[in-house]
Amino acid sequence: NLSEKLNDIFRKLKAHGKLTEENVKGGLREIRLALLEADVNYKVVKNLIENIRVRAVGQEVMGSLTPGQQVVKIVYEELTSLMGGTGQELDFSGRPPWILLLVGLQGSGKTTSAGKLAQHLKTKGRRPLLVPADVQRPAAIEQLIKLGDQVSVPVFPSTTDMNPVEIASKARANAGEYGCDTLILDTAGRLQIDEDLMEELKAIKSKLDPNEILLVADAMTGQEAVNVAKTFNKWLDLTGVILTKMEGDARGGAALSIKAVLDRPIKFVGVGEKLNALEPFHPDRVASRIMG
Amino acid sequence: VMGVKEIGDDVLEDLEEILITSDLGVQTTKTLIKIISDKVARRELNSPDRLKEVLREEILKILSSPQQAPQKQVRPLVILVVGVNGVGKTTTIAKLARRFISQGQKVMLVAADTFRAAAVEQLQIWSERVGADIVKQQTGADPSAVVFDALHAAQARNTDIVIIDTAGRLHTKVNLMEELKKIKRISGREMTGAPHEVLLVLDSTTGQNAVSQAKLFNEAVGVTQLAMTKLDGTAKGGILVAIAHDLNLPIRYIGLGEQMDDLTDFEVEPFVEALFG
Ligand SMILES: Nc1nc2c(ncn2[C@@H]2O[C@H](COP(=O)(O)OP(=O)(O)OP(=O)(O)O)[C@@H](O)[C@H]2O)c(=O)[nH]1
Ligand SMILES: Nc1nc2c(ncn2[C@@H]2O[C@H](COP(=O)(O)OP(=O)(O)OP(=O)(O)O)[C@@H](O)[C@H]2O)c(=O)[nH]1
Ligand SMILES: [Mg+2]
Ligand SMILES: [Mg+2]
């Protein structure tokens, strides 16, 4: 793994006497390869390597008796600090009904995450209403109704002859009748380049002024994670991210890419198909995983 | 550049960026850059344009190498569709059914995803839209039992093609992969030789994890064909090059949208064109 490789490299280099800036290049190359193998975006890696290089040629490494370990520590710190930060709580400021809007590419896990959020919020004493606003995918509304049933959360009775903006505003108007104070809106998956569908999300946003607009993204996403996140952000000004399917063996570089380009917190990770499989995001754990 | 110090380093770096950002992955990119830089070292290549041409040729070679076995002449032909969660299996099945039906074939869909909420309903709607038969049971039923019943019915009903929809599953979940092996075994028990095709569906937005997916699904149930979906998006799907190189699995279908007609056959030339586009 990366730590072993770096310890090896720096042990050999230090054995030849004083460590030089030129020597550090070999270590940086290994770090770069590890990050690219973890699916971190090419440009994000470039910037990150430069930040690491600046620290690696400083006294903390050059003057150290264990330069390899110092470099490992620097990489771990840089990744953790890039992915961490404040704002991991959901925004429940202002008055109810609070509104969470879930958006993302096709198949990323929005509908399932809506069910998970409903479960999670219930345990926090909130009264969520699940709102199916995907009228395009076959049986999407049925899917959310079944999930709502599994977690005993009411589901707004959308039908496929309604349009998503109308569903959203009707749900908000009627939230009180369901005894609910929080709306979780599930939307249809869409390509970030589909202007009509991005306009539709923008319309939902201006109608409802959601407290949270969360990008639901797949942990195994490759290089396009940056383009997708950037574009969704440009249209909607996202408030956070949910990273799904994290319990697999994907290295999860998408987490780093997305955080780097959005500078918005990853609020939750999905770690399974069941509705209790939602966890807070741990930047340090994901940093180790990305390092490999 | 990937551990190679040659003349034309910045040209190689540009090529490396194209390959990595197209999701070819580190290993395949290293392999290709090495081939190119070896040719440069042997003075077989000296112009940057020629470098790019040779790179295309090498990728074409890799993608053209896996040979699709000829279509089995058997009735019903049984296709088992597998893959991780959310990649587009169910939608791809609808597209395949639509194509076979338009060719005059009688198609039966098998709702063997008995786990996910409304998975059966989703396939049911597609079967009605494309005009296929469907065999299903209640959620929570044993998927192998659904498949067993379906194959029995298909053989009795003069069906030409049976397509089995399975639940999405991460390749690292041993119990779920065992379930898939069982579905395959049970198919073979009800009809010798079934499933005749095992179609692994991959999502073009997936990075290097797709190689791990292909490897483990292949080890578990023997993948005979690949489909890659969502190529109507901005991802290049370059990981197909890595998979062709490492596992030699034939790439059959490309998904280009969410409607029943959005399926095309994979063709090497247009795919490589789009990689460098
Ligand atoms: N393994 C795993 N599977 C997940 C996770 N979250 C969602 N899924 C699965 O991913 C698949 C897609 O989930 P959906 O919730 O239907 O995705 P979606 O974004 O709503 O899809 P569209 O509405 O078609 O865009 C389903 O099989 C889910 O069970 C997760 O954290 N881990
Ligand atoms: N844009 C685009 N979307 C696609 C394509 N193929 C499938 N989809 C969409 O991807 C989402 C998931 O498709 P499904 O067919 O439900 O995927 P699945 O693999 O069966 O999902 P699970 O059964 O939950 O594992 C749906 O919203 C589909 O419409 C494609 O080629 N292009
Ligand atoms: Mg959905
Ligand atoms: Mg499915």
PDB file of C-alpha atoms in Angstrom, chain A residues 29 32-33 36-39 42-43 46 105-107 136-139 142-143 146-147 150 189 191-193 218 220-224 227-228 245 247-250 271-274, chain B residues 2-3 13 16-17 20-21 23 26-27 30 84-86 115-118 121-122 125-126 129 168 170-173 176 205-209 212-213 230 232-235 258-259:
ATOM      1  CA  ARG A  29       4.935  10.009  -8.081  1.00  0.00           C
ATOM      2  CA  ARG A  32      -0.016  10.578  -7.519  1.00  0.00           C
ATOM      3  CA  LEU A  33      -0.454   7.034  -8.799  1.00  0.00           C
ATOM      4  CA  LEU A  36      -5.356   8.272  -9.644  1.00  0.00           C
ATOM      5  CA  GLU A  37      -5.878   4.570  -8.950  1.00  0.00           C
ATOM      6  CA  ALA A  38      -8.446   5.639  -6.377  1.00  0.00           C
ATOM      7  CA  ASP A  39     -10.340   7.496  -9.145  1.00  0.00           C
ATOM      8  CA  TYR A  42      -6.781  14.179 -12.727  1.00  0.00           C
ATOM      9  CA  LYS A  43      -6.794  17.949 -12.139  1.00  0.00           C
ATOM     10  CA  LYS A  46      -2.411  17.784  -9.809  1.00  0.00           C
ATOM     11  CA  LEU A 105     -27.531  11.194 -12.054  1.00  0.00           C
ATOM     12  CA  GLN A 106     -29.625   8.157 -12.948  1.00  0.00           C
ATOM     13  CA  GLY A 107     -29.276   5.230 -10.571  1.00  0.00           C
ATOM     14  CA  GLN A 136     -40.741   9.465 -15.476  1.00  0.00           C
ATOM     15  CA  ARG A 137     -39.142   6.228 -14.273  1.00  0.00           C
ATOM     16  CA  PRO A 138     -41.525   3.228 -14.318  1.00  0.00           C
ATOM     17  CA  ALA A 139     -42.802   2.490 -10.789  1.00  0.00           C
ATOM     18  CA  GLU A 142     -44.478   2.915  -6.100  1.00  0.00           C
ATOM     19  CA  GLN A 143     -40.854   2.456  -5.042  1.00  0.00           C
ATOM     20  CA  LYS A 146     -43.017   0.994  -0.466  1.00  0.00           C
ATOM     21  CA  LEU A 147     -39.995   2.549   1.242  1.00  0.00           C
ATOM     22  CA  GLN A 150     -41.106   0.139   5.440  1.00  0.00           C
ATOM     23  CA  GLY A 189     -32.259  10.928 -12.194  1.00  0.00           C
ATOM     24  CA  LEU A 191     -27.799  13.988 -16.900  1.00  0.00           C
ATOM     25  CA  GLN A 192     -26.180  17.246 -15.796  1.00  0.00           C
ATOM     26  CA  ILE A 193     -26.055  18.212 -19.499  1.00  0.00           C
ATOM     27  CA  ASP A 218     -22.209   7.076  -6.407  1.00  0.00           C
ATOM     28  CA  MET A 220     -17.619   4.397  -7.573  1.00  0.00           C
ATOM     29  CA  THR A 221     -17.897   7.375  -9.931  1.00  0.00           C
ATOM     30  CA  GLY A 222     -14.767   7.961 -11.979  1.00  0.00           C
ATOM     31  CA  GLN A 223     -13.258  11.056 -13.542  1.00  0.00           C
ATOM     32  CA  GLU A 224     -16.614  12.655 -14.424  1.00  0.00           C
ATOM     33  CA  ASN A 227     -18.029  17.698 -14.142  1.00  0.00           C
ATOM     34  CA  VAL A 228     -21.220  16.295 -12.690  1.00  0.00           C
ATOM     35  CA  LYS A 245     -22.628   2.490  -2.161  1.00  0.00           C
ATOM     36  CA  GLU A 247     -19.619  -0.278   1.555  1.00  0.00           C
ATOM     37  CA  GLY A 248     -18.148  -1.791  -1.607  1.00  0.00           C
ATOM     38  CA  ASP A 249     -14.482  -1.935  -2.624  1.00  0.00           C
ATOM     39  CA  ALA A 250     -14.455   1.276  -4.658  1.00  0.00           C
ATOM     40  CA  VAL A 271     -23.445   1.889   3.258  1.00  0.00           C
ATOM     41  CA  GLY A 272     -26.010  -0.626   2.114  1.00  0.00           C
ATOM     42  CA  GLU A 273     -29.344  -1.284   0.470  1.00  0.00           C
ATOM     43  CA  LYS A 274     -31.392  -1.406   3.681  1.00  0.00           C
TER      44      LYS A 274
ATOM     45  CA  MET B   2       3.812   7.229 -15.479  1.00  0.00           C
ATOM     46  CA  GLY B   3       7.430   6.582 -14.520  1.00  0.00           C
ATOM     47  CA  GLU B  13       1.730  13.912 -20.556  1.00  0.00           C
ATOM     48  CA  GLU B  16      -1.758  10.472 -20.357  1.00  0.00           C
ATOM     49  CA  GLU B  17      -4.287  13.150 -19.368  1.00  0.00           C
ATOM     50  CA  ILE B  20      -6.855   9.014 -17.417  1.00  0.00           C
ATOM     51  CA  THR B  21      -9.692  11.530 -17.772  1.00  0.00           C
ATOM     52  CA  ASP B  23     -11.392   6.523 -17.247  1.00  0.00           C
ATOM     53  CA  VAL B  26      -3.808   3.896 -14.260  1.00  0.00           C
ATOM     54  CA  GLN B  27      -2.729   0.351 -15.270  1.00  0.00           C
ATOM     55  CA  LYS B  30       0.741   2.894 -18.048  1.00  0.00           C
ATOM     56  CA  VAL B  84     -24.065  -3.860  -9.288  1.00  0.00           C
ATOM     57  CA  ASN B  85     -26.828  -1.566  -8.029  1.00  0.00           C
ATOM     58  CA  GLY B  86     -28.345   1.080 -10.266  1.00  0.00           C
ATOM     59  CA  PHE B 115     -35.595  -7.861  -3.154  1.00  0.00           C
ATOM     60  CA  ARG B 116     -35.720  -4.207  -4.179  1.00  0.00           C
ATOM     61  CA  ALA B 117     -38.843  -2.111  -3.615  1.00  0.00           C
ATOM     62  CA  ALA B 118     -41.041  -2.037  -6.738  1.00  0.00           C
ATOM     63  CA  GLU B 121     -43.569  -3.454 -10.815  1.00  0.00           C
ATOM     64  CA  GLN B 122     -40.851  -1.675 -12.793  1.00  0.00           C
ATOM     65  CA  ILE B 125     -44.469  -1.901 -16.775  1.00  0.00           C
ATOM     66  CA  TRP B 126     -41.621  -2.432 -19.232  1.00  0.00           C
ATOM     67  CA  ARG B 129     -44.648  -1.418 -23.035  1.00  0.00           C
ATOM     68  CA  GLY B 168     -28.325  -5.219  -8.188  1.00  0.00           C
ATOM     69  CA  LEU B 170     -22.068  -5.358  -4.965  1.00  0.00           C
ATOM     70  CA  HIS B 171     -19.561  -7.949  -6.218  1.00  0.00           C
ATOM     71  CA  THR B 172     -17.892  -7.913  -2.807  1.00  0.00           C
ATOM     72  CA  LYS B 173     -20.960  -9.301  -1.025  1.00  0.00           C
ATOM     73  CA  LEU B 176     -25.285 -12.159  -2.739  1.00  0.00           C
ATOM     74  CA  THR B 205     -19.719   6.823 -15.055  1.00  0.00           C
ATOM     75  CA  THR B 206     -17.954   4.153 -12.988  1.00  0.00           C
ATOM     76  CA  GLY B 207     -14.210   4.436 -12.555  1.00  0.00           C
ATOM     77  CA  GLN B 208     -11.651   1.692 -12.034  1.00  0.00           C
ATOM     78  CA  ASN B 209     -13.984  -0.243  -9.747  1.00  0.00           C
ATOM     79  CA  SER B 212     -13.107  -5.341 -10.028  1.00  0.00           C
ATOM     80  CA  GLN B 213     -16.802  -5.757 -10.844  1.00  0.00           C
ATOM     81  CA  LYS B 230     -25.448   5.912 -19.890  1.00  0.00           C
ATOM     82  CA  ASP B 232     -25.398   9.533 -23.601  1.00  0.00           C
ATOM     83  CA  GLY B 233     -23.812  11.309 -20.615  1.00  0.00           C
ATOM     84  CA  THR B 234     -20.366  12.915 -20.460  1.00  0.00           C
ATOM     85  CA  ALA B 235     -18.414   9.879 -19.225  1.00  0.00           C
ATOM     86  CA  GLU B 258     -33.731   5.887 -20.881  1.00  0.00           C
ATOM     87  CA  GLN B 259     -36.207   4.834 -23.579  1.00  0.00           C
TER      88      GLN B 259
END
